[in-house]
Short mmCIF file of C-alpha atoms in Angstrom, two decimals:
data_model
loop_
_atom_site.label_atom_id
_atom_site.label_comp_id
_atom_site.label_asym_id
_atom_site.label_seq_id
_atom_site.Cartn_x
_atom_site.Cartn_y
_atom_site.Cartn_z
CA MET A 1 18.15 -5.18 9.92
CA SER A 2 20.37 -3.31 12.33
CA THR A 3 19.00 -1.79 15.49
CA HIS A 4 19.23 1.80 14.20
CA ASN A 5 16.32 0.92 11.90
CA VAL A 6 13.97 0.00 14.73
CA TRP A 7 11.64 2.60 16.29
CA THR A 8 13.24 4.19 19.35
CA HIS A 9 10.12 3.57 21.44
CA LYS A 10 7.79 0.57 21.30
CA GLY A 11 4.75 2.87 21.07
CA THR A 12 5.99 4.65 17.95
CA PHE A 13 4.52 2.03 15.62
CA LEU A 14 1.12 2.77 17.17
CA LEU A 15 1.55 6.47 16.42
CA ALA A 16 2.80 5.70 12.90
CA ALA A 17 -0.01 3.27 12.09
CA VAL A 18 -2.67 5.62 13.51
CA GLY A 19 -1.09 8.49 11.57
CA SER A 20 -1.32 6.44 8.39
CA ALA A 21 -4.90 5.37 9.11
CA VAL A 22 -6.26 8.76 10.21
CA GLY A 23 -6.70 10.83 7.08
CA LEU A 24 -9.24 12.74 5.03
CA GLY A 25 -11.57 9.71 4.89
CA ASN A 26 -12.02 9.84 8.67
CA LEU A 27 -13.10 13.47 8.44
CA TRP A 28 -15.32 13.55 5.36
CA ARG A 29 -16.49 10.00 4.58
CA PHE A 30 -16.90 7.75 7.60
CA PRO A 31 -19.20 10.04 9.66
CA TYR A 32 -21.50 10.58 6.68
CA LEU A 33 -21.67 6.86 5.85
CA THR A 34 -22.55 6.17 9.49
CA GLY A 35 -25.38 8.70 9.59
CA GLU A 36 -26.86 7.66 6.26
CA ASN A 37 -26.76 3.91 6.94
CA GLY A 38 -28.59 3.43 10.21
CA GLY A 39 -26.17 5.10 12.64
CA GLY A 40 -25.53 2.57 15.38
CA ALA A 41 -26.47 -0.30 13.04
CA PHE A 42 -23.70 0.75 10.63
CA ILE A 43 -21.24 1.08 13.52
CA LEU A 44 -22.12 -2.44 14.71
CA VAL A 45 -21.47 -3.94 11.26
CA TYR A 46 -18.31 -1.85 10.95
CA ALA A 47 -17.06 -3.02 14.37
CA LEU A 48 -17.72 -6.67 13.48
CA THR A 49 -15.87 -6.36 10.18
CA ILE A 50 -13.01 -4.47 11.86
CA PHE A 51 -12.64 -7.47 14.19
CA ALA A 52 -13.07 -10.14 11.50
CA VAL A 53 -11.27 -8.41 8.62
CA GLY A 54 -9.38 -5.26 9.57
CA ILE A 55 -7.52 -6.39 12.67
CA PRO A 56 -6.51 -9.85 11.32
CA ILE A 57 -5.07 -8.34 8.11
CA LEU A 58 -3.47 -5.48 10.07
CA ILE A 59 -1.72 -8.07 12.25
CA ALA A 60 -0.75 -10.07 9.16
CA GLU A 61 0.68 -7.10 7.27
CA THR A 62 2.60 -5.87 10.32
CA MET A 63 3.90 -9.40 10.87
CA LEU A 64 5.21 -9.63 7.30
CA GLY A 65 7.05 -6.35 7.76
CA ARG A 66 8.53 -7.25 11.15
CA THR A 67 9.49 -10.78 10.04
CA SER A 68 11.30 -9.57 6.91
CA ARG A 69 12.74 -6.34 8.39
CA GLN A 70 12.75 -4.84 4.89
CA SER A 71 10.64 -2.67 2.58
CA PRO A 72 7.46 -4.35 1.23
CA ILE A 73 8.99 -5.29 -2.14
CA MET A 74 12.34 -6.52 -0.82
CA GLY A 75 10.64 -8.02 2.23
CA MET A 76 8.31 -10.19 0.16
CA ARG A 77 11.25 -11.22 -2.03
CA HIS A 78 13.06 -12.33 1.14
CA LEU A 79 10.01 -14.17 2.54
CA THR A 80 9.30 -16.07 -0.68
CA ARG A 81 12.90 -17.28 -0.78
CA THR A 82 13.10 -18.28 2.89
CA HIS A 83 9.73 -20.07 2.74
CA GLY A 84 10.32 -21.79 -0.60
CA THR A 85 7.15 -20.35 -2.11
CA SER A 86 6.41 -19.06 -5.59
CA ARG A 87 7.88 -15.69 -6.53
CA ALA A 88 4.35 -14.73 -7.53
CA TRP A 89 3.86 -13.75 -3.88
CA GLU A 90 6.22 -10.82 -4.48
CA THR A 91 3.15 -9.26 -6.11
CA ILE A 92 2.11 -8.25 -2.58
CA GLY A 93 5.06 -5.87 -2.28
CA TRP A 94 4.64 -4.44 -5.76
CA LEU A 95 0.88 -3.89 -5.34
CA GLY A 96 1.48 -2.11 -2.03
CA ALA A 97 4.18 0.14 -3.45
CA ALA A 98 2.11 0.94 -6.55
CA SER A 99 -0.95 1.76 -4.43
CA ALA A 100 1.08 4.03 -2.14
CA PHE A 101 2.65 5.88 -5.06
CA LEU A 102 -0.64 6.38 -6.93
CA ILE A 103 -2.50 7.52 -3.82
CA LEU A 104 0.29 9.95 -2.94
CA SER A 105 0.03 11.56 -6.37
CA PHE A 106 -3.62 12.62 -5.97
CA TYR A 107 -3.76 12.79 -2.16
CA SER A 108 -1.17 15.56 -2.24
CA VAL A 109 -3.33 17.63 -4.60
CA ILE A 110 -6.50 17.27 -2.51
CA ALA A 111 -4.69 17.82 0.79
CA GLY A 112 -3.23 20.97 -0.71
CA TRP A 113 -6.72 22.47 -0.79
CA ALA A 114 -6.53 22.62 3.01
CA ILE A 115 -3.57 25.00 2.71
CA HIS A 116 -5.78 27.37 0.71
CA TYR A 117 -8.61 27.20 3.24
CA THR A 118 -6.29 27.61 6.22
CA GLY A 119 -5.21 30.94 4.73
CA GLN A 120 -8.80 31.87 3.84
CA MET A 121 -9.94 31.22 7.41
CA PHE A 122 -7.15 32.97 9.30
CA SER A 123 -7.32 35.99 6.98
CA GLY A 124 -11.04 36.40 7.69
CA ALA A 125 -11.81 36.31 3.96
CA LEU A 126 -14.86 34.07 4.53
CA VAL A 127 -16.39 35.83 7.54
CA GLY A 128 -20.06 36.47 6.80
CA ALA A 129 -19.83 34.91 3.35
CA ASP A 130 -22.97 33.29 1.95
CA ALA A 131 -23.34 29.87 0.32
CA ASP A 132 -22.94 31.21 -3.23
CA THR A 133 -19.74 33.08 -2.36
CA ILE A 134 -18.11 30.07 -0.71
CA GLY A 135 -19.28 27.69 -3.44
CA ASP A 136 -17.97 30.01 -6.15
CA GLY A 137 -14.67 30.29 -4.28
CA PHE A 138 -14.25 26.52 -4.24
CA ASP A 139 -15.11 26.30 -7.94
CA ALA A 140 -12.56 29.03 -8.65
CA LEU A 141 -9.88 27.09 -6.76
CA LEU A 142 -10.55 23.95 -8.80
CA ALA A 143 -10.54 25.99 -12.02
CA SER A 144 -7.02 27.31 -11.32
CA PRO A 145 -4.29 24.83 -12.30
CA GLY A 146 -1.68 27.32 -11.10
CA LEU A 147 -3.03 27.49 -7.55
CA LEU A 148 -3.63 23.75 -7.35
CA THR A 149 -0.06 23.09 -8.54
CA LEU A 150 1.33 25.54 -5.98
CA TYR A 151 -0.47 23.90 -3.06
CA HIS A 152 0.31 20.41 -4.38
CA THR A 153 4.00 21.38 -4.51
CA VAL A 154 4.09 22.89 -1.01
CA PHE A 155 2.33 19.89 0.54
CA ILE A 156 4.45 17.20 -1.11
CA ILE A 157 7.69 19.05 -0.28
CA ALA A 158 6.65 19.29 3.39
CA SER A 159 5.94 15.55 3.45
CA ALA A 160 9.22 14.78 1.68
CA LEU A 161 11.26 16.84 4.16
CA ILE A 162 9.92 14.80 7.08
CA VAL A 163 10.59 11.41 5.45
CA GLY A 164 13.93 12.53 4.01
CA MET A 165 15.27 13.31 7.48
CA GLY A 166 15.18 9.60 8.32
CA ILE A 167 13.33 7.10 10.46
CA HIS A 168 14.17 8.72 13.81
CA ARG A 169 14.85 12.42 13.17
CA GLY A 170 12.16 12.63 10.50
CA ILE A 171 9.21 10.23 10.69
CA GLU A 172 9.41 9.35 14.40
CA SER A 173 10.05 12.91 15.62
CA GLY A 174 7.45 14.31 13.24
CA LEU A 175 4.75 11.90 14.38
CA ARG A 176 5.49 12.64 18.04
CA ILE A 177 4.60 16.26 17.34
CA ILE A 178 1.87 15.90 14.72
CA MET A 179 -0.29 13.21 16.34
CA PRO A 180 -0.69 14.69 19.86
CA ALA A 181 -1.33 18.10 18.26
CA LEU A 182 -3.92 16.54 15.98
CA PHE A 183 -5.79 14.96 18.92
CA ALA A 184 -5.65 18.23 20.90
CA ILE A 185 -7.05 20.25 17.99
CA LEU A 186 -9.79 17.69 17.42
CA LEU A 187 -10.93 18.00 21.06
CA LEU A 188 -10.77 21.80 20.81
CA VAL A 189 -13.02 21.77 17.73
CA LEU A 190 -15.39 19.33 19.49
CA PHE A 191 -15.75 21.65 22.51
CA TYR A 192 -16.36 24.58 20.17
CA SER A 193 -19.02 22.54 18.34
CA ILE A 194 -20.75 21.66 21.62
CA ALA A 195 -20.82 25.34 22.60
CA ASN A 196 -21.90 26.75 19.23
CA GLY A 197 -23.48 23.91 17.26
CA ASP A 198 -26.24 21.33 17.69
CA ILE A 199 -24.46 18.38 19.31
CA GLY A 200 -27.78 16.63 20.03
CA ALA A 201 -28.73 16.52 16.36
CA ALA A 202 -25.23 15.28 15.48
CA ALA A 203 -25.41 12.49 18.09
CA THR A 204 -28.86 11.47 16.82
CA PHE A 205 -27.63 11.44 13.22
CA LEU A 206 -24.59 9.30 14.07
CA PHE A 207 -25.69 6.95 16.83
CA THR A 208 -29.43 6.25 16.57
CA PHE A 209 -29.71 2.50 15.94
CA ASN A 210 -31.91 2.10 12.86
CA ILE A 211 -31.46 -1.27 11.19
CA ALA A 212 -34.08 -0.41 8.55
CA ASP A 213 -31.73 2.21 7.07
CA LEU A 214 -28.90 -0.29 6.67
CA SER A 215 -29.20 -1.65 3.14
CA LEU A 216 -27.04 -4.32 1.52
CA GLU A 217 -25.04 -1.48 -0.01
CA GLY A 218 -24.56 -0.11 3.53
CA TRP A 219 -23.21 -3.48 4.69
CA LEU A 220 -20.75 -3.51 1.79
CA GLN A 221 -19.70 0.07 2.53
CA ALA A 222 -19.08 -0.87 6.17
CA MET A 223 -16.92 -3.79 5.02
CA GLY A 224 -15.02 -1.59 2.59
CA GLN A 225 -14.54 1.16 5.17
CA SER A 226 -13.19 -1.33 7.73
CA PHE A 227 -10.51 -2.29 5.20
CA PHE A 228 -9.58 1.05 3.64
CA THR A 229 -9.60 3.07 6.87
CA LEU A 230 -6.68 1.08 8.34
CA SER A 231 -4.43 1.75 5.31
CA LEU A 232 -4.23 -1.96 4.52
CA GLY A 233 -2.78 -3.23 1.26
CA MET A 234 -0.79 -0.12 0.39
CA GLY A 235 2.58 -1.05 1.84
CA ALA A 236 2.62 1.54 4.64
CA ILE A 237 1.81 -0.86 7.48
CA MET A 238 4.34 -3.40 6.20
CA ALA A 239 7.00 -0.69 5.86
CA TYR A 240 6.33 0.63 9.37
CA GLY A 241 6.16 -2.94 10.73
CA ALA A 242 9.75 -3.48 9.56
CA TYR A 243 10.83 -0.91 12.16
CA MET A 244 8.63 -2.33 14.94
CA SER A 245 10.26 -3.63 18.10
CA SER A 246 10.20 -7.41 18.50
CA GLU A 247 8.90 -6.92 22.05
CA ALA A 248 5.77 -4.97 21.00
CA SER A 249 2.53 -6.96 20.94
CA LEU A 250 1.08 -7.29 17.45
CA THR A 251 -2.45 -7.99 18.71
CA ARG A 252 -2.65 -5.22 21.32
CA THR A 253 -1.16 -2.72 18.88
CA ALA A 254 -3.57 -3.67 16.08
CA VAL A 255 -6.58 -3.39 18.39
CA ALA A 256 -5.34 -0.01 19.64
CA VAL A 257 -4.86 1.28 16.07
CA ALA A 258 -8.39 0.20 15.08
CA PHE A 259 -9.89 1.74 18.23
CA VAL A 260 -8.10 5.09 17.94
CA ASP A 261 -8.83 5.35 14.21
CA THR A 262 -12.55 4.74 14.82
CA ALA A 263 -12.64 7.08 17.83
CA VAL A 264 -11.11 9.89 15.78
CA ALA A 265 -13.71 9.37 13.06
CA MET A 266 -16.55 9.40 15.62
CA VAL A 267 -15.31 12.52 17.44
CA ALA A 268 -14.69 14.27 14.12
CA GLY A 269 -18.19 13.31 13.00
CA LEU A 270 -19.77 14.73 16.15
CA ALA A 271 -17.80 17.97 15.83
CA ILE A 272 -18.41 18.43 12.10
CA PHE A 273 -22.10 17.58 12.04
CA ALA A 274 -22.80 19.59 15.21
CA LEU A 275 -21.54 22.63 13.27
CA VAL A 276 -23.47 21.64 10.14
CA PHE A 277 -26.78 21.11 11.96
CA GLY A 278 -26.20 24.15 14.16
CA ALA A 279 -25.95 26.32 11.05
CA GLY A 280 -29.06 24.69 9.55
CA LEU A 281 -27.13 23.22 6.61
CA GLU A 282 -27.52 19.95 4.70
CA THR A 283 -25.33 16.95 5.46
CA GLY A 284 -23.00 15.61 2.81
CA GLN A 285 -19.65 13.93 2.33
CA GLY A 286 -16.43 14.42 0.45
CA PRO A 287 -14.92 17.73 -0.70
CA GLY A 288 -18.31 19.47 -0.62
CA LEU A 289 -18.65 18.86 3.13
CA MET A 290 -15.07 19.84 3.92
CA PHE A 291 -14.55 22.83 1.64
CA VAL A 292 -18.03 24.30 1.15
CA THR A 293 -20.43 23.28 3.94
CA LEU A 294 -17.99 23.60 6.86
CA PRO A 295 -16.52 26.98 5.80
CA LEU A 296 -20.12 28.22 5.51
CA ALA A 297 -20.86 26.97 9.04
CA PHE A 298 -17.72 28.64 10.44
CA ALA A 299 -18.57 31.86 8.59
CA GLU A 300 -21.79 32.20 10.60
CA MET A 301 -20.41 31.42 14.08
CA PRO A 302 -18.54 33.45 16.71
CA PHE A 303 -14.76 33.23 16.36
CA GLY A 304 -15.49 31.02 13.34
CA ALA A 305 -12.52 32.33 11.33
CA LEU A 306 -10.05 31.46 14.10
CA VAL A 307 -11.51 28.03 14.89
CA GLY A 308 -11.96 27.30 11.18
CA GLY A 309 -8.28 28.02 10.60
CA VAL A 310 -7.34 25.71 13.45
CA PHE A 311 -9.65 23.05 12.02
CA PHE A 312 -7.93 23.14 8.63
CA ILE A 313 -4.58 22.78 10.39
CA LEU A 314 -6.10 19.58 11.79
CA VAL A 315 -6.98 18.52 8.25
CA LEU A 316 -3.42 19.24 7.13
CA GLY A 317 -1.96 17.31 10.06
CA ALA A 318 -4.10 14.27 9.30
CA ALA A 319 -3.14 14.49 5.62
CA ILE A 320 0.60 14.84 6.28
CA SER A 321 0.66 11.92 8.73
CA SER A 322 -0.90 9.81 5.97
CA SER A 323 1.27 11.13 3.13
CA ILE A 324 4.56 10.34 4.88
CA SER A 325 3.37 6.74 5.19
CA LEU A 326 2.76 6.74 1.42
CA ILE A 327 6.29 7.89 0.62
CA GLU A 328 8.05 5.40 2.92
CA PRO A 329 7.31 2.05 1.14
CA VAL A 330 8.74 3.18 -2.21
CA ALA A 331 11.59 5.24 -0.75
CA ALA A 332 12.70 2.35 1.48
CA PHE A 333 12.74 0.06 -1.57
CA LEU A 334 15.00 2.45 -3.50
CA VAL A 335 17.37 2.68 -0.53
CA GLU A 336 17.60 -1.10 -0.16
CA ARG A 337 17.60 -2.12 -3.81
CA PHE A 338 19.79 0.59 -5.35
CA ASP A 339 21.78 1.70 -2.29
CA LEU A 340 20.58 5.30 -2.65
CA THR A 341 20.83 7.76 0.20
CA ARG A 342 17.49 8.38 1.90
CA PRO A 343 17.25 12.05 0.78
CA LYS A 344 17.92 11.04 -2.84
CA ALA A 345 15.37 8.17 -2.71
CA VAL A 346 12.71 10.40 -1.17
CA SER A 347 13.43 13.12 -3.76
CA LEU A 348 12.95 10.64 -6.62
CA VAL A 349 9.68 9.29 -5.20
CA THR A 350 8.17 12.68 -4.49
CA LEU A 351 9.30 14.18 -7.81
CA ALA A 352 7.68 11.29 -9.71
CA ALA A 353 4.51 11.53 -7.55
CA TRP A 354 4.45 15.31 -8.04
CA LEU A 355 4.61 14.88 -11.82
CA MET A 356 1.83 12.29 -11.78
CA GLY A 357 -0.15 14.58 -9.48
CA LEU A 358 -0.32 17.10 -12.31
CA LEU A 359 -2.74 14.69 -14.03
CA THR A 360 -5.07 15.14 -11.05
CA VAL A 361 -4.57 18.92 -11.14
CA VAL A 362 -5.67 19.21 -14.78
CA SER A 363 -8.54 16.74 -14.21
CA PHE A 364 -10.42 19.53 -12.44
CA ASN A 365 -9.94 22.19 -15.12
CA VAL A 366 -7.96 21.89 -18.39
CA TRP A 367 -8.87 18.20 -18.86
CA ALA A 368 -12.22 18.34 -17.12
CA GLU A 369 -14.01 17.14 -20.25
CA GLY A 370 -12.92 15.75 -23.59
CA SER A 371 -9.43 14.69 -22.51
CA ILE A 372 -7.71 11.52 -23.71
CA PHE A 373 -8.66 9.84 -20.44
CA HIS A 374 -12.32 10.66 -20.92
CA THR A 375 -12.11 9.37 -24.47
CA LEU A 376 -10.31 6.14 -23.64
CA PHE A 377 -11.65 5.27 -20.20
CA GLY A 378 -14.87 7.25 -19.82
CA ARG A 379 -13.50 9.04 -16.76
CA SER A 380 -11.00 11.73 -15.74
CA ALA A 381 -7.35 10.97 -15.05
CA PHE A 382 -7.99 11.48 -11.32
CA ASP A 383 -10.95 9.07 -11.35
CA PHE A 384 -8.92 6.50 -13.28
CA ILE A 385 -5.95 6.64 -10.89
CA GLU A 386 -8.29 6.39 -7.90
CA LEU A 387 -10.01 3.39 -9.51
CA LEU A 388 -6.66 1.62 -9.88
CA THR A 389 -5.92 2.08 -6.17
CA ASN A 390 -9.38 0.78 -5.28
CA ILE A 391 -8.45 -2.40 -7.18
CA PHE A 392 -4.82 -2.75 -6.08
CA MET A 393 -5.41 -2.24 -2.35
CA PRO A 394 -8.04 -4.94 -1.73
CA LEU A 395 -6.20 -7.32 -4.08
CA GLY A 396 -3.02 -6.74 -2.08
CA GLY A 397 -4.90 -7.20 1.19
CA LEU A 398 -6.38 -10.47 -0.07
CA LEU A 399 -2.92 -11.80 -0.95
CA ILE A 400 -1.49 -10.64 2.40
CA ALA A 401 -4.18 -12.60 4.25
CA LEU A 402 -3.57 -15.73 2.17
CA PHE A 403 0.21 -15.57 2.47
CA ALA A 404 0.21 -14.94 6.22
CA GLY A 405 -2.50 -17.54 6.80
CA TRP A 406 -1.09 -20.32 4.63
CA ALA A 407 2.58 -19.77 3.83
CA LEU A 408 3.88 -18.77 7.28
CA THR A 409 4.44 -21.72 9.59
CA GLN A 410 2.54 -22.16 12.83
CA SER A 411 5.71 -21.87 14.92
CA GLU A 412 6.69 -18.68 13.11
CA VAL A 413 3.31 -17.06 13.69
CA MET A 414 3.21 -18.14 17.33
CA LYS A 415 6.67 -16.64 17.82
CA GLU A 416 5.50 -13.29 16.42
CA LEU A 417 2.05 -13.24 18.04
CA ARG A 418 3.24 -14.53 21.43
CA THR A 419 -0.34 -15.17 22.46
CA SER A 420 -2.69 -17.89 23.68
CA ASP A 421 -3.45 -20.94 21.58
CA GLY A 422 -7.11 -19.84 21.45
CA TRP A 423 -6.37 -16.43 19.91
CA PHE A 424 -3.86 -17.97 17.50
CA LYS A 425 -6.51 -20.38 16.20
CA THR A 426 -9.10 -17.58 15.99
CA TRP A 427 -6.70 -15.27 14.12
CA ARG A 428 -5.62 -18.00 11.72
CA PHE A 429 -9.21 -18.96 10.92
CA LEU A 430 -10.14 -15.31 10.31
CA VAL A 431 -7.09 -14.56 8.17
CA ARG A 432 -7.35 -17.81 6.17
CA PHE A 433 -11.08 -17.81 5.43
CA VAL A 434 -13.18 -14.91 6.74
CA ALA A 435 -10.95 -11.97 5.81
CA PRO A 436 -10.20 -13.22 2.25
CA ALA A 437 -13.92 -13.75 1.60
CA ALA A 438 -14.82 -10.28 2.89
CA VAL A 439 -12.02 -8.54 0.99
CA SER A 440 -13.08 -10.39 -2.15
CA PHE A 441 -16.51 -8.79 -1.79
CA VAL A 442 -14.87 -5.38 -1.49
CA PHE A 443 -12.73 -6.15 -4.54
CA LEU A 444 -15.64 -7.42 -6.65
CA ARG A 445 -17.66 -4.33 -5.75
CA THR A 446 -15.03 -2.27 -7.54
CA ILE A 447 -14.76 -4.34 -10.73
CA PRO A 448 -18.23 -3.50 -12.18
CA GLN A 449 -17.16 0.16 -12.20
CA VAL A 450 -14.50 -0.65 -14.79
CA ASP A 451 -15.52 0.26 -18.31
CA GLY A 452 -15.24 -1.48 -21.66
CA TYR A 453 -12.20 -3.45 -22.58
CA LEU A 454 -10.51 -2.81 -19.22
CA ILE A 455 -12.66 -5.58 -17.70
CA PRO A 456 -11.00 -8.50 -19.57
CA THR A 457 -7.55 -6.93 -19.09
CA LEU A 458 -7.88 -6.50 -15.33
CA GLY A 459 -9.79 -9.77 -15.09
CA ALA A 460 -6.91 -11.63 -16.76
CA ILE A 461 -4.42 -10.08 -14.33
CA VAL A 462 -6.56 -11.05 -11.33
CA ILE A 463 -7.17 -14.61 -12.58
CA VAL A 464 -3.48 -15.25 -13.37
CA GLY A 465 -2.40 -13.77 -10.02
CA ALA A 466 -5.03 -15.70 -8.07
CA PHE A 467 -4.16 -18.96 -9.89
CA ALA A 468 -0.44 -18.57 -9.16
CA ALA A 469 -1.07 -17.62 -5.54
CA GLY A 470 -3.69 -20.32 -5.10
CA ARG A 471 -1.40 -23.06 -6.37
CA THR A 472 1.27 -21.90 -3.98
CA PHE A 473 -0.80 -21.78 -0.82
CA MET A 474 -2.55 -25.05 -1.62
CA VAL A 475 0.78 -26.83 -2.02
CA GLU A 476 2.47 -25.06 0.89
CA GLY A 477 -0.61 -25.17 3.11
CA SER A 478 -1.07 -28.91 2.66
CA SER A 479 2.38 -29.52 4.11
CA ARG A 480 1.70 -27.56 7.27
#
């Protein structure tokens, strides 16, 4: 790969990876999971699994991208050829690209809701509104396919414009504006929450160490969160790693990404729940917290409309930084494989994702019940697409760990890691044994949610893929 396809600054990969990792899940899922599962006890388990699972796979995925210097699909094709391994390992690239594309299709729809609420806040439409008014407003938004399509379109076009401008003028320049602004807004909202909310109650909810509240399900959620929060297994980290400077430290960068991602989630949790408790409202997670509970809290506080509008700009910034990382793996493949111009490749990806996103749009209204998806799969189109990504991502992460741990040679890994022999041995043990076992738990947690005849179908795919991959790493690993 020529030098014009390497980040201009060594620190840009950190910004890009953090931008990919920090998304809606940091704002509406992680803080709630922490509070409901023993606070500090959940954080301890999460930190341990971040070290044993998240960081090793993050290093591995970045390493595959930087070693190949290509998109995930073409990069894995290159690595399988140069390492004399089975072409079955190319599945890693295809799983990552498929996950990124599917997530982009519904992520764009949900992120588009923040556009609606940014306007609602700045216009003062929600000032003094009660719970029923705000709840009805959210229901009305979901019931309107026209509005949802409009916001979905605006959001995905904004994301496409950034990626279409290129690695340097688009993604790199965009992240250098978006990420510092995002951190500044987050601190602003935190200070506002301290002044107007109940920060003590929020801190107690999040950080009180209560091991009794941490169930087995809580442990599994901590393991799953440590994997999904870092955007592993969806091609973005591998795609960004291809542009990473050879001088940048993989280990230090991975640790920094995990730390910043967790810090953002913690600060966001303090700010959000301080407002929720200060307004005397119930805690929750997901869209209800973001688009009903929080607007209600802002509606009752001084300067709430202004700060609420700024907060939803934060939500949009976090969503856009994630969505551009979802476009890149597939767009880069089209550029490399079919020699398309970047604008044309990005246009094709986003048009296809926009069309698929319409399935998510109608899942909330026209196809809410009784659709073909409900009939065939017992769930909405949105739920089905999300389920596929929850299968593809951990499966891809599992294969990344196995390939990096077994197929890459010791000298190759040492050259990339440029670290002590002790850390190399620790990383290799974690990525060969601990991380695959943990990700398998995350993967198997998802399978029981699959209905009916999909179980044998998906099971056959997993077994065939695992058998092919297993044969490869056993043969290759035994020679190393």
